[in-house]
Amino acid sequence: MSEQVTERSDMWSNSFIFVLAAAGSAVGLGNIWKFPYIAGENGGGAFVLVYLICIAIIGIPVMVSEIMLGKLGRASPIQALLNLSRKHNRSTKWSIVGYMGVLTGFLILSFYAVVAGWVCYYILRLFTGEFSGADAGSVGEAFNTFLSDPWQVLLWFSIFMVITIFFVARGVTRGLELCVRYSMPAVFVLLLILIGYGIHAGGFVESAVFLFNPDFSALTREGVLIALGHAFFTLSLGMGAIMAYGAYVPQDVSVGTTTFTIAILDTVLALLAGLAIFAIVFANSLAPDAGPGLLFVTVPVAFGNLPGGTFFGGLFFLLVALAALTSAISISEPAIAYFSERNKISRAKIAVVIGVVCWVLGVGSVLSFNVWADVKLAFFDWTFFDSLDKITQLVLLPLGGLLIALIVGHVLPKQVVFEELGLVSPQIQRAWWIIVGFITPLAVFCVFIIEALGEITAHM
Ligand code: PFF
């Protein structure tokens, strides 16, 4: 069994390409589809504030930790953690974080690709001008009709899955780089156009107030856990995706600068998407808590009423699909890297097996919106889709992040960490250690405990 990743060891030829790839992983459906709808469901401002705090005190330290572990271990997350624990005479049980990440990746990719399939269908719908001049009611109905047809949803989910596996199998990094380099700024511009529509249509001020004026009475205990989980999801943390990418980072990359760049980019994009979408919501008297369909109702309404909207609307969904693709590729990376290290099977074959497993799981999510809409997980009232979404976001990713912080804070020798991060001043070393060893894990732990106690008392 090889201990080192060799197959793609030339992956990131410089730090800029690594930033692009990591940003490509971070920016995806989480920013444009998920953030607005969960902010809407959880009352807006106060939720956004908690989310931003989570990014700052939990997301950033965990991202630094993941990149660093990848760089130090130079292998798939599982193997990297095994390598590091052996090297420093620590328990190899810490590699369980890597195994958890592989499992989480399968679960996330299965439902992520279903939503990405919706996006693909909407590229076509907008380019054909189906929504030009449409009102919110008919656009909403069109979305529901689409979701109620399992074959349609299955078709688009399968298309996205095949495209993802094609790219994963080829291991193309050049395509990834090009995709992120041009599509990200383009998404940015189109979001600004949507915000322009919001200003013109009169919903912008309400949108800004909704997102940035915290009303703590609207924030629930579960909302805090959702904000925490989303901080992990949106930055691709807690399952080893960024760690796997970190394994190919050139030695001279500054982990700190890279992390800040990615976190800022990701957060700005999410906030812009939120501002744009709620401006459309308020301008058209829609409900901010409409759930997962929010993007698919608001954006077509706006482009349907803008000059050139047929083209720009189609382009918008195309760019969102590309953003989803670069994220989906990274979701599979911990598993791909691990299985290609262990077996002499080609990357392509492993990619196909992963694709088939995710596809089978994904069928459950496809059916959650139609045939199985009433099949719910007892006690929680979650559909199959909800269950995968919640279990990964609310439990597996934060737990993975908590363990990663503990590994960096308490398992690895401090000196190794300080050296790798280039921390020389004793004050900075101490500050970093307090953050990653105590503040980050305790914050995650407290949110878990408060939520668990709340659930228990609520059901007593
Ligand atoms: N960060 C991605 C998004 O916001 O869409 C989703 C994601 C990618 C989650 C990679 C987890 C992951 F490992």
Coordinates of N, CA, C and O in Angstrom, one line a residue, residues 23 64 66 137 152 159 169 187 194-195 198-199 207 224 296 364 367 378 460:
A23 N -11.5 27.6 -3.6 CA -12.6 28.5 -3.7 C -13.7 27.8 -4.6 O -14.9 27.9 -4.3
V64 N -7.8 26.4 8.3 CA -6.3 26.4 8.4 C -5.8 25.0 8.9 O -4.9 24.4 8.3
E66 N -7.3 22.0 8.4 CA -7.4 21.0 7.3 C -6.3 21.2 6.3 O -5.7 20.2 5.9
G137 N -46.5 33.6 -9.2 CA -47.4 32.5 -9.0 C -47.1 31.4 -10.0 O -47.0 30.2 -9.7
Q152 N -38.6 13.2 -14.5 CA -37.8 14.4 -14.9 C -36.7 14.7 -13.9 O -35.6 15.0 -14.3
I159 N -28.0 13.2 -15.2 CA -27.1 14.0 -16.1 C -26.0 14.7 -15.4 O -24.8 14.6 -15.7
A169 N -13.3 11.3 -12.9 CA -12.5 10.2 -13.5 C -11.2 10.7 -14.2 O -10.2 10.1 -14.1
V187 N -20.4 35.0 -12.0 CA -21.5 34.9 -11.1 C -21.7 36.2 -10.3 O -22.8 36.7 -10.0
L194 N -28.8 41.2 -10.6 CA -30.0 40.9 -9.9 C -30.3 41.9 -8.8 O -31.4 42.3 -8.5
I195 N -29.2 42.3 -8.1 CA -29.4 43.3 -7.0 C -29.9 44.6 -7.7 O -30.8 45.3 -7.1
G198 N -33.4 44.4 -8.0 CA -34.0 44.6 -6.7 C -34.2 46.0 -6.4 O -35.2 46.5 -5.9
I199 N -33.1 46.8 -6.7 CA -33.2 48.3 -6.4 C -34.3 48.9 -7.3 O -35.1 49.7 -6.8
S207 N -34.7 43.9 1.8 CA -33.8 42.8 1.8 C -32.6 43.0 2.7 O -32.3 42.2 3.5
V224 N -29.4 28.2 15.5 CA -28.0 28.3 15.8 C -27.2 27.1 15.3 O -26.2 27.2 14.6
F296 N -35.3 28.9 -7.3 CA -35.9 28.5 -8.5 C -37.2 29.3 -8.8 O -37.8 29.1 -9.9
G364 N -33.3 8.1 -3.6 CA -34.1 8.4 -2.4 C -34.5 9.9 -2.3 O -35.6 10.3 -2.0
L367 N -37.0 10.9 -4.9 CA -38.4 10.5 -4.6 C -39.0 11.3 -3.4 O -40.2 11.4 -3.2
A378 N -39.2 8.9 11.6 CA -40.0 9.1 12.8 C -39.3 10.1 13.7 O -38.1 10.2 13.7
M460 N -39.9 15.6 26.6 CA -40.1 14.9 27.8 C -41.6 15.1 28.3 O -42.2 16.1 27.9

